[in-house]
Coordinates of C-alpha atoms in Angstrom, one line a residue:
M1 CA -93.8 112.0 -184.8
A2 CA -96.0 113.0 -182.0
T3 CA -98.8 114.0 -184.4
L4 CA -98.4 110.7 -186.4
G5 CA -98.5 108.7 -183.1
A6 CA -101.7 110.5 -182.1
L7 CA -103.4 109.8 -185.4
T8 CA -102.4 106.1 -185.3
F9 CA -103.7 105.8 -181.8
S10 CA -107.0 107.5 -182.7
S11 CA -107.6 105.4 -185.8
Q12 CA -106.9 102.2 -183.8
A13 CA -109.3 103.2 -181.1
Q14 CA -112.1 104.0 -183.6
A15 CA -111.5 100.6 -185.4
E16 CA -112.0 98.6 -182.3
S17 CA -115.5 97.7 -181.1
W18 CA -115.5 96.1 -177.6
F19 CA -118.3 94.2 -176.0
E20 CA -118.8 92.3 -172.7
V21 CA -119.8 88.7 -172.8
E22 CA -121.3 86.5 -170.0
V23 CA -122.0 82.8 -170.4
F24 CA -123.6 80.3 -168.1
V25 CA -123.9 76.6 -169.1
F26 CA -125.8 73.9 -167.2
E27 CA -126.7 70.3 -167.7
R28 CA -130.2 68.8 -167.6
E29 CA -129.9 65.5 -165.6
S30 CA -132.9 63.9 -167.1
S31 CA -133.5 61.0 -169.5
S32 CA -134.1 61.7 -173.2
L33 CA -135.3 59.6 -176.1
E34 CA -133.0 61.3 -178.5
Q35 CA -129.8 59.5 -179.5
W36 CA -126.5 61.0 -180.7
T37 CA -124.7 57.8 -181.7
N38 CA -123.0 59.5 -184.7
A39 CA -122.0 62.7 -183.0
V40 CA -118.3 63.4 -182.8
A41 CA -116.2 65.4 -180.4
P42 CA -115.7 69.0 -181.4
K43 CA -112.5 70.1 -183.0
I44 CA -110.9 72.9 -181.1
S45 CA -109.4 75.6 -183.2
D46 CA -105.7 76.3 -182.5
R47 CA -106.6 80.0 -182.5
A48 CA -109.1 79.6 -179.7
V49 CA -108.5 81.7 -176.6
D50 CA -108.3 79.6 -173.4
F51 CA -109.1 81.5 -170.2
I52 CA -109.6 78.3 -168.1
T53 CA -106.5 76.2 -168.4
P54 CA -104.1 78.8 -166.9
L55 CA -106.4 79.1 -163.9
I56 CA -107.0 75.5 -163.1
S57 CA -103.8 73.7 -164.2
T58 CA -100.4 73.5 -162.5
D59 CA -97.1 73.7 -164.4
I60 CA -95.0 70.8 -163.3
T61 CA -92.4 71.1 -166.0
G62 CA -89.8 72.2 -163.4
V63 CA -90.6 69.2 -161.2
A64 CA -90.3 66.9 -164.2
V65 CA -86.9 68.2 -165.5
G66 CA -85.4 69.8 -162.4
L67 CA -86.1 73.4 -163.5
S68 CA -88.3 76.1 -162.1
G69 CA -91.8 76.2 -163.6
C70 CA -93.9 79.0 -164.9
S71 CA -95.7 81.2 -162.4
A72 CA -99.3 82.3 -162.7
N73 CA -98.1 85.8 -163.6
D74 CA -95.9 84.3 -166.5
W75 CA -99.0 82.9 -168.1
S76 CA -100.5 86.3 -168.6
T77 CA -97.5 87.9 -170.2
E78 CA -96.0 87.7 -173.6
I79 CA -92.4 87.6 -172.5
T80 CA -92.5 83.9 -171.6
P81 CA -93.7 82.2 -174.8
D82 CA -93.4 78.6 -173.4
C83 CA -96.0 79.5 -170.7
N84 CA -98.4 81.0 -173.1
D85 CA -98.9 77.7 -174.9
P86 CA -100.3 75.0 -172.6
L87 CA -100.3 72.5 -175.4
T88 CA -96.6 72.6 -176.3
S89 CA -94.7 69.4 -175.9
S90 CA -92.1 71.0 -173.7
T91 CA -94.7 72.0 -171.1
V92 CA -95.9 69.5 -168.5
R93 CA -99.1 70.4 -166.8
S94 CA -101.4 68.7 -164.3
H95 CA -105.1 69.2 -164.3
P96 CA -107.8 68.7 -161.6
S97 CA -110.5 66.1 -162.0
Q98 CA -113.2 68.7 -161.9
V99 CA -113.3 72.3 -163.3
P100 CA -114.6 74.9 -160.8
F101 CA -118.0 76.3 -161.7
T102 CA -116.9 79.9 -161.6
I103 CA -114.0 80.9 -163.8
A104 CA -112.9 84.4 -163.1
A105 CA -109.9 86.7 -162.7
S106 CA -108.6 87.3 -159.1
S107 CA -109.2 91.0 -159.3
E108 CA -111.3 93.4 -161.5
Q109 CA -109.9 94.0 -164.9
Q110 CA -109.7 96.9 -167.4
A111 CA -109.5 96.5 -171.2
Y112 CA -106.9 98.4 -173.2
I113 CA -106.6 99.1 -176.9
G114 CA -104.8 96.4 -178.8
I115 CA -105.0 93.6 -176.3
G116 CA -106.9 90.3 -176.8
P117 CA -110.0 89.0 -175.0
L118 CA -109.9 89.7 -171.3
L119 CA -111.3 87.5 -168.5
L120 CA -113.2 89.5 -165.8
A121 CA -113.5 89.1 -162.1
D122 CA -116.6 87.5 -160.6
S123 CA -117.6 90.9 -159.1
Q124 CA -117.9 92.2 -162.7
S125 CA -120.5 89.6 -163.7
K126 CA -124.3 90.1 -163.7
F127 CA -125.8 86.6 -163.8
K128 CA -126.0 85.9 -160.1
D129 CA -129.8 86.1 -159.9
I130 CA -130.2 84.1 -163.1
I131 CA -127.8 81.4 -161.9
R132 CA -129.6 81.2 -158.6
T133 CA -133.0 80.8 -160.2
V134 CA -132.0 78.2 -162.8
S135 CA -130.0 76.2 -160.2
R136 CA -133.2 75.8 -158.1
E137 CA -134.9 73.9 -160.9
R138 CA -135.1 70.1 -160.7
N139 CA -132.4 68.0 -162.4
V140 CA -130.3 71.0 -163.3
K141 CA -126.5 70.9 -162.7
P142 CA -124.5 74.1 -163.2
I143 CA -121.3 73.4 -165.2
V144 CA -119.4 76.7 -165.9
H145 CA -119.9 80.5 -165.7
L146 CA -117.5 83.1 -166.9
T147 CA -117.5 86.7 -168.1
W148 CA -115.0 88.4 -170.5
Q149 CA -114.5 91.4 -172.7
Q150 CA -113.4 91.3 -176.3
N151 CA -113.0 93.4 -179.5
M152 CA -115.6 92.1 -182.0
E153 CA -114.3 91.6 -185.5
S154 CA -115.6 90.1 -188.8
Q155 CA -116.2 86.3 -189.1
R156 CA -113.0 85.8 -191.0
R157 CA -110.9 87.6 -188.3
S158 CA -112.8 86.6 -185.2
T159 CA -111.2 84.6 -182.5
P160 CA -113.3 81.8 -180.8
V161 CA -113.2 81.3 -177.0
R162 CA -112.8 77.8 -175.6
I163 CA -115.4 76.8 -173.1
F164 CA -115.0 73.6 -171.0
G165 CA -116.1 72.4 -167.6
G166 CA -117.4 69.5 -165.5
K167 CA -115.5 66.2 -164.9
D168 CA -112.4 64.9 -166.5
F169 CA -113.2 61.4 -168.1
S170 CA -109.6 60.7 -169.3
K171 CA -109.1 57.9 -166.9
Q172 CA -112.1 56.0 -168.3
F173 CA -112.4 57.2 -171.9
D174 CA -110.3 58.7 -174.7
Y175 CA -111.2 62.0 -176.4
H176 CA -113.4 60.2 -179.0
G177 CA -115.4 58.3 -176.4
Q178 CA -113.7 54.9 -176.5
Q179 CA -113.1 53.1 -173.3
V180 CA -109.6 53.2 -172.0
S181 CA -108.5 49.5 -171.5
G182 CA -105.5 50.4 -169.3
Q183 CA -101.9 51.1 -169.7
S184 CA -100.6 49.9 -173.1
Q185 CA -97.6 47.6 -173.6
T186 CA -95.6 50.5 -175.1
E187 CA -96.2 52.7 -172.1
S188 CA -95.2 49.8 -169.7
S189 CA -92.0 49.2 -171.6
Y190 CA -91.2 52.9 -171.6
Q191 CA -91.6 53.2 -167.8
L192 CA -89.6 50.0 -167.1
S193 CA -86.7 51.4 -169.2
M194 CA -86.6 54.6 -167.1
N195 CA -85.2 52.6 -164.1
D196 CA -84.3 55.2 -161.5
F197 CA -86.3 57.9 -163.3
S198 CA -89.7 56.1 -162.9
T199 CA -91.3 59.1 -161.2
L200 CA -90.4 61.3 -164.1
G201 CA -91.8 58.7 -166.5
D202 CA -95.1 58.6 -164.6
M203 CA -95.5 62.4 -164.8
T204 CA -94.6 62.4 -168.5
Q205 CA -97.2 59.7 -169.3
T206 CA -99.8 61.5 -167.2
E207 CA -99.3 64.7 -169.2
Q208 CA -99.5 62.9 -172.6
K209 CA -103.1 61.9 -171.7
K210 CA -105.1 65.1 -172.3
P211 CA -108.2 65.8 -170.2
V212 CA -111.5 64.7 -171.6
W213 CA -113.9 67.3 -170.2
E214 CA -117.6 66.7 -169.6
L215 CA -118.3 70.0 -171.5
D216 CA -116.0 71.1 -174.2
G217 CA -116.1 73.3 -177.3
T218 CA -115.9 76.9 -178.5
I219 CA -118.0 80.0 -178.7
N220 CA -117.3 82.4 -181.6
I221 CA -118.8 85.9 -181.7
Y222 CA -118.4 88.1 -184.7
L223 CA -119.7 91.3 -186.1
S224 CA -121.2 91.6 -189.6
H225 CA -123.6 94.6 -189.4
Y226 CA -125.2 92.6 -186.6
L227 CA -123.7 90.4 -183.8
Y228 CA -123.6 86.7 -184.3
I229 CA -123.1 83.9 -181.8
E230 CA -121.6 80.7 -183.3
N231 CA -121.7 77.8 -180.7
N232 CA -119.8 74.6 -181.2
L233 CA -120.2 72.8 -177.8
A234 CA -120.5 69.2 -176.7
L235 CA -121.7 67.5 -173.5
R236 CA -120.2 64.1 -172.8
K237 CA -122.2 61.4 -170.9
P238 CA -121.2 57.8 -170.1
T239 CA -123.5 55.3 -171.7
Q240 CA -123.5 51.8 -173.3
K241 CA -122.9 51.2 -176.9
L242 CA -123.6 48.0 -179.0
V243 CA -120.3 47.0 -180.7
E244 CA -119.3 44.1 -182.8
S245 CA -116.4 41.8 -182.0
N246 CA -115.0 38.7 -183.7
R247 CA -114.5 35.5 -181.7
S248 CA -112.6 32.6 -183.1
E249 CA -113.2 28.9 -182.1
F250 CA -112.4 25.4 -183.4
N251 CA -115.1 23.2 -184.8
Q252 CA -115.2 19.3 -184.8
F253 CA -112.9 19.3 -187.9
N254 CA -110.3 21.4 -186.2
A255 CA -111.1 24.3 -188.5
V256 CA -111.3 27.8 -187.3
N257 CA -114.7 29.5 -187.3
T258 CA -115.1 33.2 -186.8
K259 CA -118.2 34.4 -185.2
V260 CA -119.4 38.0 -184.9
E261 CA -120.8 38.9 -181.5
K262 CA -122.6 42.0 -180.5
T263 CA -122.0 43.2 -176.9
M264 CA -122.7 46.3 -174.9
K265 CA -119.6 48.2 -173.9
P266 CA -119.1 51.5 -172.0
F267 CA -119.0 54.5 -174.2
L268 CA -118.7 58.2 -173.7
Q269 CA -121.5 59.8 -175.7
V270 CA -121.1 63.2 -177.4
I271 CA -124.2 65.4 -177.3
P272 CA -123.6 68.4 -179.5
L273 CA -124.9 72.0 -179.2
A274 CA -124.1 73.7 -182.5
Q275 CA -126.0 76.8 -183.4
N276 CA -125.4 80.1 -185.2
R277 CA -127.7 82.9 -184.1
R278 CA -128.0 86.6 -184.9
V279 CA -128.4 88.6 -181.7
R280 CA -128.8 92.1 -180.3
S281 CA -126.6 93.5 -177.6
G282 CA -128.2 93.8 -174.2
E283 CA -130.7 91.0 -174.7
I284 CA -130.4 87.8 -172.7
H285 CA -130.3 84.8 -175.0
Y286 CA -131.2 81.2 -174.0
F287 CA -129.9 78.3 -176.1
D288 CA -132.1 75.3 -175.3
H289 CA -131.3 71.6 -175.6
P290 CA -132.8 68.4 -174.2
Q291 CA -129.6 67.7 -172.2
M292 CA -128.3 71.1 -171.5
G293 CA -128.9 74.8 -171.7
M294 CA -126.9 78.0 -172.1
V295 CA -127.7 81.6 -171.0
M296 CA -125.7 84.3 -172.7
Q297 CA -125.6 88.0 -172.9
I298 CA -123.5 90.4 -175.0
R299 CA -123.4 93.9 -173.4
K300 CA -122.3 97.3 -174.6
M301 CA -119.4 98.7 -172.6
A302 CA -117.2 101.7 -172.3
Q303 CA -114.7 101.5 -175.1
P304 CA -111.0 101.3 -174.1
T305 CA -109.3 104.7 -174.5
S306 CA -105.6 104.0 -173.7
V307 CA -102.8 101.5 -174.3
K308 CA -101.9 99.2 -171.4
P309 CA -99.0 100.7 -169.4
I310 CA -95.7 98.8 -169.5
D311 CA -94.7 97.0 -166.3
L312 CA -91.3 98.3 -165.5
S313 CA -90.7 95.5 -163.0
K314 CA -90.3 93.0 -165.9
P315 CA -86.6 92.3 -166.7
S316 CA -87.4 92.3 -170.5
Y317 CA -88.3 95.9 -170.4
Q318 CA -86.1 98.9 -169.6
A319 CA -86.2 102.6 -170.3
Q320 CA -84.5 104.0 -173.3
P321 CA -82.0 106.7 -172.2
N322 CA -81.9 110.0 -174.0
S323 CA -85.2 109.3 -175.8
Q324 CA -86.9 112.4 -177.0
S325 CA -90.3 110.7 -177.6
Q326 CA -90.1 109.3 -174.1
S327 CA -89.7 112.7 -172.5
Q328 CA -92.5 114.1 -174.5
S329 CA -95.1 111.4 -174.0
G330 CA -94.1 110.0 -170.6
V331 CA -94.5 106.5 -171.9
V332 CA -91.5 104.1 -171.6
Q333 CA -91.2 102.0 -174.8
P334 CA -90.1 98.3 -174.8
Y335 CA -86.4 97.9 -175.2
G336 CA -85.3 97.4 -178.8
Q337 CA -88.3 99.0 -180.4

């Protein structure tokens, strides 16, 4: 058994190919003659890894239903499934109006065999000089910066990483850029019916309105003899859009005439940055765009050589008594396995 376990561990270690990724995205606050009237908001894959939401959002489920909410530590574990999915209907979370520029773990991290992508601490990043230089340029606004490590796989098995930042426009616009006219009649009726539970109703309605971030999308990196970066990002900017509306009026014969009027209305424009580029590790790559820019580097790193130790302080884990394999390896296995 010990020999079989060692062979399994060795084959898994050889199969994984870990790299370190650093990304810096900024906006160019300048006018452009290009128009993106037909661009649509990016569709975020359900499989995308989200480093940012657990760091910036607050779980208010406990406040809403009178129960204790998830802690920051619960988010990073697999033993609390409701906390690992910020989009589940049973989880109520509040978000800030602005995403911090630096997204990083609170302490330096170490990758282990078999785990998913790992967000690193700010001290483990290497773009400080680049960020300082770019930020000094005119009309440049830094949006988000983060560094992570991940095991690179084929395009079919690769997992995208969600990237978002900047302001939340959900109070003015919906996800597709249409202006929010205010609270709907259905929402008003719902809150009136809550009577003494009006505070709970307000929080529930707030959660149902998802953030509409200034920058949003995914970055997918995969390995196919070479490394490939597949970007699907979008920058949102408030603008004016010419829309048609019908206006009815009575003529002198008391007949109804319908006139089509064109008016300018506020609209949240989507400016896409979608590219697929073959890259080499170690090189600094710049993705240019009239309205934004992205600096990115994929670096070689020391490959993980061990499995993450089990945290014995977690109530879901306990040592198996009289376990021969435990006494030989010194590793405590999860209860029930």
